[in-house]
Amino acid sequence: MKEMMEKITELQPVVWENPNKKPAEKALEGFNLKMEDILEAEERLQRFAPLIYKYFPETEDGIIESPFQELPGMKEWVEKSHAKKIKGKLYGKCDNQLKIAGSIKARGGIYEVLKFAETIALENQWITLEDNYEVLGEEQYRSRFSRYKIAVGSTGNLGLSIGIISATLGFEVTVHMSRDAKPWKKDLLREKGAKVVEYTQDYGKAVEEGRKACLGDEKAHFIDDENSKDLFLGYSVAALRLKGDLAKENIMVDEKHPLRVYLPCGVGGAPGGIAFGLKTIFKDGVQCYYVEPTHAPCMLLGLITGEKEKLHINEYGIDNITEADGLAVGRPSKMVSELSDTLIDGGYTLEDENLLRLMQGLYTTEKIKTEPSAAAGLLGPVLWEDTKETTHIAWLTGGDLIPEEAFRKLLNTKGN
């Protein structure tokens, strides 16, 4: 551990196997969310499908979901650039193409706003569970929702998903954004009708101020990326969707046919929710790995030291400045780090130069547009030895909404 800590604090990339990992059923037994909670979240999203389709017909059926595709060109690119063969196939779960907000955050963020809207509507008897939720898009209900406030702290993508759906439904929404948030994300939020408050500090400050702004206001709802169970469950629904993707491709998952999933990680909500869902469904047939930038390894540091949410990476001399804005977080989620302590299989860090190279390689080989942070999982298949035929999935977490000029600039930024 001492050697790994030295590498982490010297901003060197590391590969970590979790020594505390337990069998999935054992790791999950003390957690207060279960399979029925995931199914309940999926049912709620189905109830809202008519409303989502009304405002976002590009979803086709009102269900916010992303493609699942094999990446043969990228697999060959990674093999050549690292002089190592990958046993099994490489796939991408393309949340960079999720409708409405163009990132993994569209699942959790939109889900929590929809649940808040449903709670208000049911408590006020505007609707029943049997009604068509499309009516909540009518102006009379949007006017009623406008009496309520929603706030969130974000480095960018969570703010986008919450800002877009909240403004669409009529809520007064404020997104508190850290220094890492890209200017185009702030501009898009304002264009959609959200209020944006900017900070010169990092993600932690944005969350702190967003939380404060909602205190004492019974009509204000703060979406807590660090500890929200609703957000977490919205993310976990992705595991059900992936189960369907795998079935369509006739991909078997069990201990003889392992599935390895590489999840870019910031505060931990999205990757933690997905890992929880996958382990609940596939048990020990799936192995889940968190991926972080060398300049923002908050989850890894928390799990290694045992300090979890008590630490901030600045205390270890790590600056939390990275091109991977969605992963630029200094302190991990308490809820997710406690669960991950025995559930997650491991993780790795990589430098910004490598993030850029992977992003560029993916676009060159597959013409898939991602943010640098979203490409982080593509390195995973060459970091572990596989003795069995393995299905590798890199979770491509965001990128479709990047303006073309900004994306071209990233394509021309030199990696190492």
Tab-separated table of C-alpha atoms in Angstrom:
chain	number	residue	atom	x	y	z
A	1	MET	CA	0.000	0.000	0.000
A	2	LYS	CA	2.854	2.381	0.795
A	3	GLU	CA	4.264	2.059	-2.726
A	4	MET	CA	0.847	2.642	-4.284
A	5	MET	CA	0.202	5.681	-2.094
A	6	GLU	CA	3.528	7.135	-3.192
A	7	LYS	CA	2.604	6.664	-6.843
A	8	ILE	CA	-0.834	8.206	-6.346
A	9	THR	CA	0.544	11.288	-4.583
A	10	GLU	CA	3.226	11.615	-7.274
A	11	LEU	CA	0.412	11.630	-9.887
A	12	GLN	CA	1.563	8.381	-11.453
A	13	PRO	CA	-1.009	5.969	-12.944
A	14	VAL	CA	-1.797	2.917	-10.819
A	15	VAL	CA	-3.771	-0.322	-11.112
A	16	TRP	CA	-5.529	-1.471	-7.959
A	17	GLU	CA	-7.151	-4.769	-6.961
A	18	ASN	CA	-9.559	-4.412	-4.046
A	19	PRO	CA	-8.285	-6.561	-1.142
A	20	ASN	CA	-11.568	-6.071	0.753
A	21	LYS	CA	-13.821	-7.404	-2.007
A	22	LYS	CA	-16.401	-9.960	-0.918
A	23	PRO	CA	-18.679	-12.217	-2.969
A	24	ALA	CA	-21.441	-10.042	-4.419
A	25	GLU	CA	-24.275	-11.451	-2.307
A	26	LYS	CA	-22.263	-10.937	0.879
A	27	ALA	CA	-21.249	-7.392	-0.095
A	28	LEU	CA	-24.839	-6.458	-0.919
A	29	GLU	CA	-26.640	-8.048	2.020
A	30	GLY	CA	-26.158	-5.117	4.388
A	31	PHE	CA	-27.018	-2.449	1.802
A	32	ASN	CA	-30.449	-0.855	2.199
A	33	LEU	CA	-31.372	-0.936	-1.496
A	34	LYS	CA	-32.432	-4.136	-3.260
A	35	MET	CA	-33.511	-5.461	-6.654
A	36	GLU	CA	-37.111	-4.396	-6.008
A	37	ASP	CA	-35.927	-0.790	-5.675
A	38	ILE	CA	-34.300	-0.944	-9.120
A	39	LEU	CA	-37.487	-2.427	-10.586
A	40	GLU	CA	-39.586	0.288	-8.943
A	41	ALA	CA	-37.358	2.946	-10.521
A	42	GLU	CA	-37.765	1.312	-13.919
A	43	GLU	CA	-41.557	1.257	-13.502
A	44	ARG	CA	-41.558	4.973	-12.653
A	45	LEU	CA	-39.570	5.746	-15.809
A	46	GLN	CA	-42.113	3.738	-17.811
A	47	ARG	CA	-44.950	5.821	-16.328
A	48	PHE	CA	-43.197	8.996	-17.441
A	49	ALA	CA	-42.428	7.718	-20.958
A	50	PRO	CA	-45.432	9.503	-22.595
A	51	LEU	CA	-44.366	12.818	-21.042
A	52	ILE	CA	-40.722	12.347	-22.074
A	53	TYR	CA	-41.796	11.506	-25.610
A	54	LYS	CA	-43.964	14.623	-25.771
A	55	TYR	CA	-41.014	16.920	-25.046
A	56	PHE	CA	-38.222	14.787	-26.473
A	57	PRO	CA	-39.546	12.835	-29.479
A	58	GLU	CA	-35.972	11.913	-30.384
A	59	THR	CA	-36.246	9.261	-27.661
A	60	GLU	CA	-38.707	7.534	-30.049
A	61	ASP	CA	-40.607	5.814	-27.221
A	62	GLY	CA	-39.994	8.088	-24.246
A	63	ILE	CA	-37.376	5.733	-22.835
A	64	ILE	CA	-33.940	7.300	-22.367
A	65	GLU	CA	-31.485	4.635	-23.450
A	66	SER	CA	-28.179	4.293	-25.280
A	67	PRO	CA	-26.741	1.954	-27.934
A	68	PHE	CA	-24.562	-1.029	-27.097
A	69	GLN	CA	-21.996	-1.838	-29.740
A	70	GLU	CA	-18.871	-3.828	-30.360
A	71	LEU	CA	-15.668	-1.801	-30.846
A	72	PRO	CA	-13.401	-4.021	-32.981
A	73	GLY	CA	-11.372	-1.120	-34.391
A	74	MET	CA	-10.740	0.334	-30.950
A	75	LYS	CA	-9.819	-3.075	-29.568
A	76	GLU	CA	-7.140	-3.399	-32.254
A	77	TRP	CA	-5.957	0.176	-31.576
A	78	VAL	CA	-5.553	-0.512	-27.838
A	79	GLU	CA	-3.804	-3.830	-28.509
A	80	LYS	CA	-1.321	-2.214	-30.873
A	81	SER	CA	-0.630	0.841	-28.750
A	82	HIS	CA	0.018	-1.296	-25.648
A	83	ALA	CA	1.554	-4.347	-27.375
A	84	LYS	CA	-0.864	-6.713	-25.650
A	85	LYS	CA	-3.665	-8.952	-26.887
A	86	ILE	CA	-7.133	-8.634	-25.378
A	87	LYS	CA	-8.852	-11.940	-24.695
A	88	GLY	CA	-12.481	-11.588	-25.681
A	89	LYS	CA	-14.435	-8.779	-27.330
A	90	LEU	CA	-14.560	-5.087	-26.445
A	91	TYR	CA	-17.905	-3.296	-26.365
A	92	GLY	CA	-19.014	0.226	-25.593
A	93	LYS	CA	-22.142	1.115	-23.635
A	94	CYS	CA	-22.654	4.396	-25.429
A	95	ASP	CA	-24.123	6.727	-22.835
A	96	ASN	CA	-22.403	9.507	-24.770
A	97	GLN	CA	-25.443	9.099	-27.035
A	98	LEU	CA	-28.124	9.146	-24.320
A	99	LYS	CA	-30.901	11.424	-25.502
A	100	ILE	CA	-31.764	14.757	-23.856
A	101	ALA	CA	-28.471	15.363	-22.011
A	102	GLY	CA	-25.845	13.340	-23.923
A	103	SER	CA	-24.275	11.654	-20.899
A	104	ILE	CA	-24.651	8.963	-18.248
A	105	LYS	CA	-26.082	11.655	-15.949
A	106	ALA	CA	-29.270	11.727	-18.025
A	107	ARG	CA	-30.411	8.552	-16.274
A	108	GLY	CA	-29.940	9.517	-12.631
A	109	GLY	CA	-30.503	13.248	-12.919
A	110	ILE	CA	-33.662	13.064	-14.976
A	111	TYR	CA	-34.998	10.204	-12.852
A	112	GLU	CA	-34.703	12.170	-9.596
A	113	VAL	CA	-36.450	15.218	-11.088
A	114	LEU	CA	-39.238	13.007	-12.421
A	115	LYS	CA	-39.673	11.336	-9.033
A	116	PHE	CA	-39.865	14.758	-7.360
A	117	ALA	CA	-42.494	15.838	-9.898
A	118	GLU	CA	-44.490	12.640	-9.375
A	119	THR	CA	-44.406	13.039	-5.588
A	120	ILE	CA	-45.762	16.589	-5.841
A	121	ALA	CA	-48.441	15.596	-8.341
A	122	LEU	CA	-49.637	12.587	-6.324
A	123	GLU	CA	-49.630	14.406	-2.979
A	124	ASN	CA	-51.704	17.208	-4.494
A	125	GLN	CA	-53.981	14.710	-6.256
A	126	TRP	CA	-53.288	16.178	-9.675
A	127	ILE	CA	-52.921	12.640	-11.023
A	128	THR	CA	-53.147	8.995	-9.952
A	129	LEU	CA	-50.664	6.223	-10.726
A	130	GLU	CA	-53.057	4.949	-13.403
A	131	ASP	CA	-53.234	8.262	-15.321
A	132	ASN	CA	-51.317	9.127	-18.461
A	133	TYR	CA	-48.437	11.260	-17.175
A	134	GLU	CA	-48.334	13.197	-20.417
A	135	VAL	CA	-50.864	15.580	-18.853
A	136	LEU	CA	-48.129	16.873	-16.510
A	137	GLY	CA	-46.668	18.671	-19.501
A	138	GLU	CA	-49.743	20.867	-19.855
A	139	GLU	CA	-49.316	24.529	-19.003
A	140	GLN	CA	-51.538	24.362	-15.918
A	141	TYR	CA	-49.164	21.841	-14.320
A	142	ARG	CA	-46.002	23.570	-15.507
A	143	SER	CA	-47.333	26.705	-13.820
A	144	ARG	CA	-47.850	24.767	-10.589
A	145	PHE	CA	-44.361	23.215	-10.751
A	146	SER	CA	-42.916	26.723	-11.155
A	147	ARG	CA	-43.682	27.322	-7.457
A	148	TYR	CA	-41.032	24.710	-6.596
A	149	LYS	CA	-37.255	25.012	-6.785
A	150	ILE	CA	-34.598	22.476	-7.721
A	151	ALA	CA	-30.889	22.960	-7.137
A	152	VAL	CA	-27.756	20.886	-7.780
A	153	GLY	CA	-23.976	21.226	-7.540
A	154	SER	CA	-22.153	19.982	-10.623
A	155	THR	CA	-18.987	19.948	-12.688
A	156	GLY	CA	-21.162	19.908	-15.793
A	157	ASN	CA	-23.039	16.841	-16.999
A	158	LEU	CA	-25.276	16.277	-13.980
A	159	GLY	CA	-26.153	19.955	-14.082
A	160	LEU	CA	-27.064	19.639	-17.751
A	161	SER	CA	-29.425	16.716	-17.226
A	162	ILE	CA	-31.152	18.273	-14.213
A	163	GLY	CA	-31.265	21.759	-15.671
A	164	ILE	CA	-32.765	20.636	-18.972
A	165	ILE	CA	-35.517	18.403	-17.557
A	166	SER	CA	-36.349	20.729	-14.635
A	167	ALA	CA	-36.770	23.776	-16.878
A	168	THR	CA	-38.822	21.699	-19.310
A	169	LEU	CA	-41.294	20.762	-16.578
A	170	GLY	CA	-41.490	24.349	-15.333
A	171	PHE	CA	-39.432	24.112	-12.126
A	172	GLU	CA	-37.269	27.034	-11.048
A	173	VAL	CA	-33.843	25.395	-11.355
A	174	THR	CA	-30.401	26.581	-10.266
A	175	VAL	CA	-27.184	24.770	-11.151
A	176	HIS	CA	-24.185	25.585	-8.946
A	177	MET	CA	-21.121	24.926	-11.115
A	178	SER	CA	-17.492	24.436	-10.128
A	179	ARG	CA	-14.455	25.948	-11.829
A	180	ASP	CA	-14.051	22.762	-13.895
A	181	ALA	CA	-17.320	23.129	-15.792
A	182	LYS	CA	-16.824	23.838	-19.485
A	183	PRO	CA	-18.145	27.220	-20.709
A	184	TRP	CA	-20.320	25.572	-23.362
A	185	LYS	CA	-22.159	23.582	-20.674
A	186	LYS	CA	-22.949	26.763	-18.748
A	187	ASP	CA	-24.118	28.466	-21.939
A	188	LEU	CA	-26.381	25.545	-22.877
A	189	LEU	CA	-27.966	25.500	-19.428
A	190	ARG	CA	-28.773	29.197	-19.576
A	191	GLU	CA	-30.195	28.720	-23.068
A	192	LYS	CA	-32.512	25.993	-21.721
A	193	GLY	CA	-33.819	28.255	-18.947
A	194	ALA	CA	-31.722	27.244	-15.941
A	195	LYS	CA	-29.978	29.692	-13.625
A	196	VAL	CA	-26.225	29.071	-13.400
A	197	VAL	CA	-24.137	30.135	-10.406
A	198	GLU	CA	-20.368	29.879	-10.949
A	199	TYR	CA	-17.596	29.287	-8.401
A	200	THR	CA	-13.828	29.613	-8.597
A	201	GLN	CA	-13.503	26.606	-6.274
A	202	ASP	CA	-13.975	22.923	-7.089
A	203	TYR	CA	-16.986	20.626	-7.079
A	204	GLY	CA	-17.208	20.422	-3.282
A	205	LYS	CA	-17.905	24.157	-2.992
A	206	ALA	CA	-20.612	24.014	-5.656
A	207	VAL	CA	-22.376	21.214	-3.773
A	208	GLU	CA	-22.023	22.989	-0.431
A	209	GLU	CA	-23.555	26.213	-1.745
A	210	GLY	CA	-26.338	24.427	-3.592
A	211	ARG	CA	-27.278	22.560	-0.435
A	212	LYS	CA	-27.246	25.764	1.616
A	213	ALA	CA	-29.504	27.542	-0.858
A	214	CYS	CA	-32.266	24.978	-0.239
A	215	LEU	CA	-32.148	24.914	3.556
A	216	GLY	CA	-35.340	26.051	5.237
A	217	ASP	CA	-37.356	26.196	2.005
A	218	GLU	CA	-40.022	23.488	2.014
A	219	LYS	CA	-40.599	23.939	-1.703
A	220	ALA	CA	-36.908	23.595	-2.595
A	221	HIS	CA	-35.325	20.248	-3.486
A	222	PHE	CA	-31.563	19.801	-3.506
A	223	ILE	CA	-30.272	16.933	-5.656
A	224	ASP	CA	-27.318	15.577	-3.717
A	225	ASP	CA	-24.864	13.854	-6.047
A	226	GLU	CA	-22.942	12.600	-3.015
A	227	ASN	CA	-25.725	10.860	-1.095
A	228	SER	CA	-28.994	10.741	-3.045
A	229	LYS	CA	-30.621	7.314	-3.181
A	230	ASP	CA	-32.997	8.457	-5.934
A	231	LEU	CA	-30.109	9.572	-8.123
A	232	PHE	CA	-28.322	6.288	-7.372
A	233	LEU	CA	-31.369	4.215	-8.325
A	234	GLY	CA	-31.824	6.144	-11.556
A	235	TYR	CA	-28.295	5.152	-12.503
A	236	SER	CA	-28.827	1.540	-11.426
A	237	VAL	CA	-31.600	1.072	-14.019
A	238	ALA	CA	-28.786	0.988	-16.592
A	239	ALA	CA	-27.954	-2.525	-15.372
A	240	LEU	CA	-31.409	-3.759	-16.367
A	241	ARG	CA	-31.000	-2.162	-19.771
A	242	LEU	CA	-27.532	-3.706	-20.218
A	243	LYS	CA	-28.952	-7.114	-19.327
A	244	GLY	CA	-31.298	-6.692	-22.290
A	245	ASP	CA	-28.440	-5.559	-24.550
A	246	LEU	CA	-26.397	-8.634	-23.664
A	247	ALA	CA	-29.354	-10.958	-24.264
A	248	LYS	CA	-29.893	-9.508	-27.743
A	249	GLU	CA	-26.239	-10.216	-28.566
A	250	ASN	CA	-26.460	-13.725	-27.054
A	251	ILE	CA	-23.681	-12.859	-24.622
A	252	MET	CA	-23.623	-15.180	-21.654
A	253	VAL	CA	-22.533	-13.854	-18.256
A	254	ASP	CA	-21.481	-16.148	-15.412
A	255	GLU	CA	-18.274	-17.083	-13.640
A	256	LYS	CA	-17.172	-19.164	-16.647
A	257	HIS	CA	-18.009	-16.303	-19.035
A	258	PRO	CA	-17.001	-13.191	-17.069
A	259	LEU	CA	-18.065	-9.659	-17.807
A	260	ARG	CA	-15.608	-6.842	-17.022
A	261	VAL	CA	-17.052	-3.333	-16.858
A	262	TYR	CA	-14.881	-0.195	-16.680
A	263	LEU	CA	-16.655	2.817	-15.177
A	264	PRO	CA	-15.299	6.394	-15.175
A	265	CYS	CA	-15.666	7.692	-11.632
A	266	GLY	CA	-15.978	11.150	-10.088
A	267	VAL	CA	-17.937	11.429	-6.844
A	268	GLY	CA	-19.119	7.864	-7.461
A	269	GLY	CA	-22.902	8.103	-7.863
A	270	ALA	CA	-23.228	6.955	-11.469
A	271	PRO	CA	-20.556	4.219	-11.473
A	272	GLY	CA	-21.641	3.107	-8.013
A	273	GLY	CA	-25.281	2.846	-9.064
A	274	ILE	CA	-24.387	0.870	-12.176
A	275	ALA	CA	-22.029	-1.437	-10.249
A	276	PHE	CA	-24.760	-2.019	-7.647
A	277	GLY	CA	-27.241	-2.914	-10.397
A	278	LEU	CA	-24.825	-5.184	-12.247
A	279	LYS	CA	-23.727	-7.038	-9.115
A	280	THR	CA	-27.374	-7.438	-8.064
A	281	ILE	CA	-28.230	-9.004	-11.427
A	282	PHE	CA	-25.080	-10.931	-12.400
A	283	LYS	CA	-23.544	-11.527	-8.958
A	284	ASP	CA	-19.919	-12.696	-9.318
A	285	GLY	CA	-20.224	-13.122	-13.066
A	286	VAL	CA	-19.441	-9.401	-13.423
A	287	GLN	CA	-16.330	-7.523	-12.335
A	288	CYS	CA	-16.587	-3.742	-11.967
A	289	TYR	CA	-13.671	-1.291	-12.025
A	290	TYR	CA	-13.622	2.435	-11.312
A	291	VAL	CA	-11.481	4.681	-13.502
A	292	GLU	CA	-10.185	8.094	-12.373
A	293	PRO	CA	-7.695	10.743	-13.550
A	294	THR	CA	-4.318	10.826	-11.777
A	295	HIS	CA	-5.127	14.408	-10.735
A	296	ALA	CA	-8.505	13.504	-9.169
A	297	PRO	CA	-8.405	9.990	-7.633
A	298	CYS	CA	-10.778	10.680	-4.736
A	299	MET	CA	-12.622	7.328	-4.719
A	300	LEU	CA	-9.426	5.297	-4.969
A	301	LEU	CA	-7.771	7.273	-2.181
A	302	GLY	CA	-10.833	6.919	0.008
A	303	LEU	CA	-10.989	3.152	-0.486
A	304	ILE	CA	-7.256	2.620	0.031
A	305	THR	CA	-6.945	4.778	3.135
A	306	GLY	CA	-10.319	3.854	4.628
A	307	GLU	CA	-11.040	7.561	5.124
A	308	LYS	CA	-13.684	7.500	2.412
A	309	GLU	CA	-15.684	10.751	2.376
A	310	LYS	CA	-13.619	12.271	5.209
A	311	LEU	CA	-10.655	12.972	2.959
A	312	HIS	CA	-10.064	15.584	0.298
A	313	ILE	CA	-7.363	14.890	-2.266
A	314	ASN	CA	-5.862	18.353	-1.675
A	315	GLU	CA	-4.739	17.017	1.706
A	316	TYR	CA	-2.462	14.650	-0.219
A	317	GLY	CA	-1.039	17.393	-2.417
A	318	ILE	CA	-3.217	16.447	-5.413
A	319	ASP	CA	-4.605	19.461	-7.276
A	320	ASN	CA	-7.919	18.119	-8.712
A	321	ILE	CA	-7.234	19.849	-12.028
A	322	THR	CA	-7.933	17.657	-15.042
A	323	GLU	CA	-9.256	17.803	-18.594
A	324	ALA	CA	-11.796	15.207	-17.427
A	325	ASP	CA	-14.172	17.799	-15.965
A	326	GLY	CA	-16.845	15.245	-15.105
A	327	LEU	CA	-14.352	13.388	-12.905
A	328	ALA	CA	-12.806	16.454	-11.230
A	329	VAL	CA	-13.993	15.685	-7.708
A	330	GLY	CA	-11.950	15.994	-4.525
A	331	ARG	CA	-14.090	14.000	-2.076
A	332	PRO	CA	-15.978	10.730	-2.763
A	333	SER	CA	-19.593	9.943	-1.926
A	334	LYS	CA	-20.010	8.496	1.575
A	335	MET	CA	-22.802	6.169	0.500
A	336	VAL	CA	-21.008	4.878	-2.595
A	337	SER	CA	-17.567	4.507	-1.025
A	338	GLU	CA	-18.999	2.495	1.877
A	339	LEU	CA	-20.769	0.154	-0.554
A	340	SER	CA	-17.758	-0.038	-2.883
A	341	ASP	CA	-15.418	-1.014	-0.046
A	342	THR	CA	-16.442	-4.673	-0.387
A	343	LEU	CA	-18.355	-4.668	-3.704
A	344	ILE	CA	-16.020	-3.167	-6.293
A	345	ASP	CA	-13.312	-5.337	-7.872
A	346	GLY	CA	-10.675	-2.670	-8.340
A	347	GLY	CA	-9.755	0.397	-10.306
A	348	TYR	CA	-7.062	2.329	-12.101
A	349	THR	CA	-5.951	5.871	-12.786
A	350	LEU	CA	-4.587	7.393	-15.951
A	351	GLU	CA	-3.062	10.667	-17.034
A	352	ASP	CA	-4.885	13.337	-19.038
A	353	GLU	CA	-2.613	12.664	-22.001
A	354	ASN	CA	-3.833	9.087	-22.100
A	355	LEU	CA	-7.459	10.183	-21.770
A	356	LEU	CA	-7.010	12.380	-24.820
A	357	ARG	CA	-5.269	9.637	-26.788
A	358	LEU	CA	-8.046	7.158	-26.032
A	359	MET	CA	-10.712	9.707	-26.997
A	360	GLN	CA	-8.872	10.427	-30.249
A	361	GLY	CA	-8.322	6.721	-30.925
A	362	LEU	CA	-12.021	5.975	-30.454
A	363	TYR	CA	-13.020	8.689	-32.892
A	364	THR	CA	-10.407	7.580	-35.425
A	365	THR	CA	-11.369	3.902	-35.309
A	366	GLU	CA	-15.118	3.972	-34.641
A	367	LYS	CA	-16.177	7.590	-35.345
A	368	ILE	CA	-17.627	7.779	-31.837
A	369	LYS	CA	-17.627	11.231	-30.223
A	370	THR	CA	-16.888	11.318	-26.499
A	371	GLU	CA	-15.449	13.599	-23.867
A	372	PRO	CA	-11.955	12.657	-22.625
A	373	SER	CA	-13.382	11.413	-19.317
A	374	ALA	CA	-15.795	9.129	-21.179
A	375	ALA	CA	-12.944	7.340	-22.935
A	376	ALA	CA	-11.214	6.427	-19.663
A	377	GLY	CA	-12.592	2.878	-19.528
A	378	LEU	CA	-11.116	1.865	-22.882
A	379	LEU	CA	-7.727	1.147	-21.338
A	380	GLY	CA	-9.063	-1.417	-18.863
A	381	PRO	CA	-8.901	-4.575	-21.016
A	382	VAL	CA	-5.093	-4.480	-21.258
A	383	LEU	CA	-4.518	-3.917	-17.532
A	384	TRP	CA	-5.690	-7.313	-16.253
A	385	GLU	CA	-4.782	-10.829	-17.359
A	386	ASP	CA	-7.739	-12.943	-18.477
A	387	THR	CA	-7.633	-16.719	-18.386
A	388	LYS	CA	-11.179	-17.037	-19.769
A	389	GLU	CA	-12.949	-15.592	-22.777
A	390	THR	CA	-14.107	-12.274	-21.360
A	391	THR	CA	-16.630	-9.655	-22.453
A	392	HIS	CA	-15.168	-6.188	-21.845
A	393	ILE	CA	-17.424	-3.126	-21.628
A	394	ALA	CA	-16.111	0.430	-21.522
A	395	TRP	CA	-18.886	2.706	-20.251
A	396	LEU	CA	-18.755	5.723	-22.578
A	397	THR	CA	-20.246	8.279	-20.241
A	398	GLY	CA	-20.662	11.494	-22.242
A	399	GLY	CA	-19.853	13.571	-25.272
A	400	ASP	CA	-22.646	14.003	-27.802
A	401	LEU	CA	-23.491	17.568	-26.801
A	402	ILE	CA	-19.927	18.877	-27.142
A	403	PRO	CA	-19.945	21.726	-29.691
A	404	GLU	CA	-18.121	20.759	-32.862
A	405	GLU	CA	-15.471	23.447	-32.421
A	406	ALA	CA	-14.653	22.294	-28.883
A	407	PHE	CA	-14.523	18.658	-29.990
A	408	ARG	CA	-12.186	19.449	-32.907
A	409	LYS	CA	-9.909	21.261	-30.492
A	410	LEU	CA	-9.757	18.162	-28.292
A	411	LEU	CA	-9.013	15.993	-31.323
A	412	ASN	CA	-6.016	18.204	-32.089
A	413	THR	CA	-4.727	18.343	-28.507
A	414	LYS	CA	-1.583	16.315	-28.217
A	415	GLY	CA	-1.605	13.151	-26.077
A	416	ASN	CA	1.577	11.449	-24.984
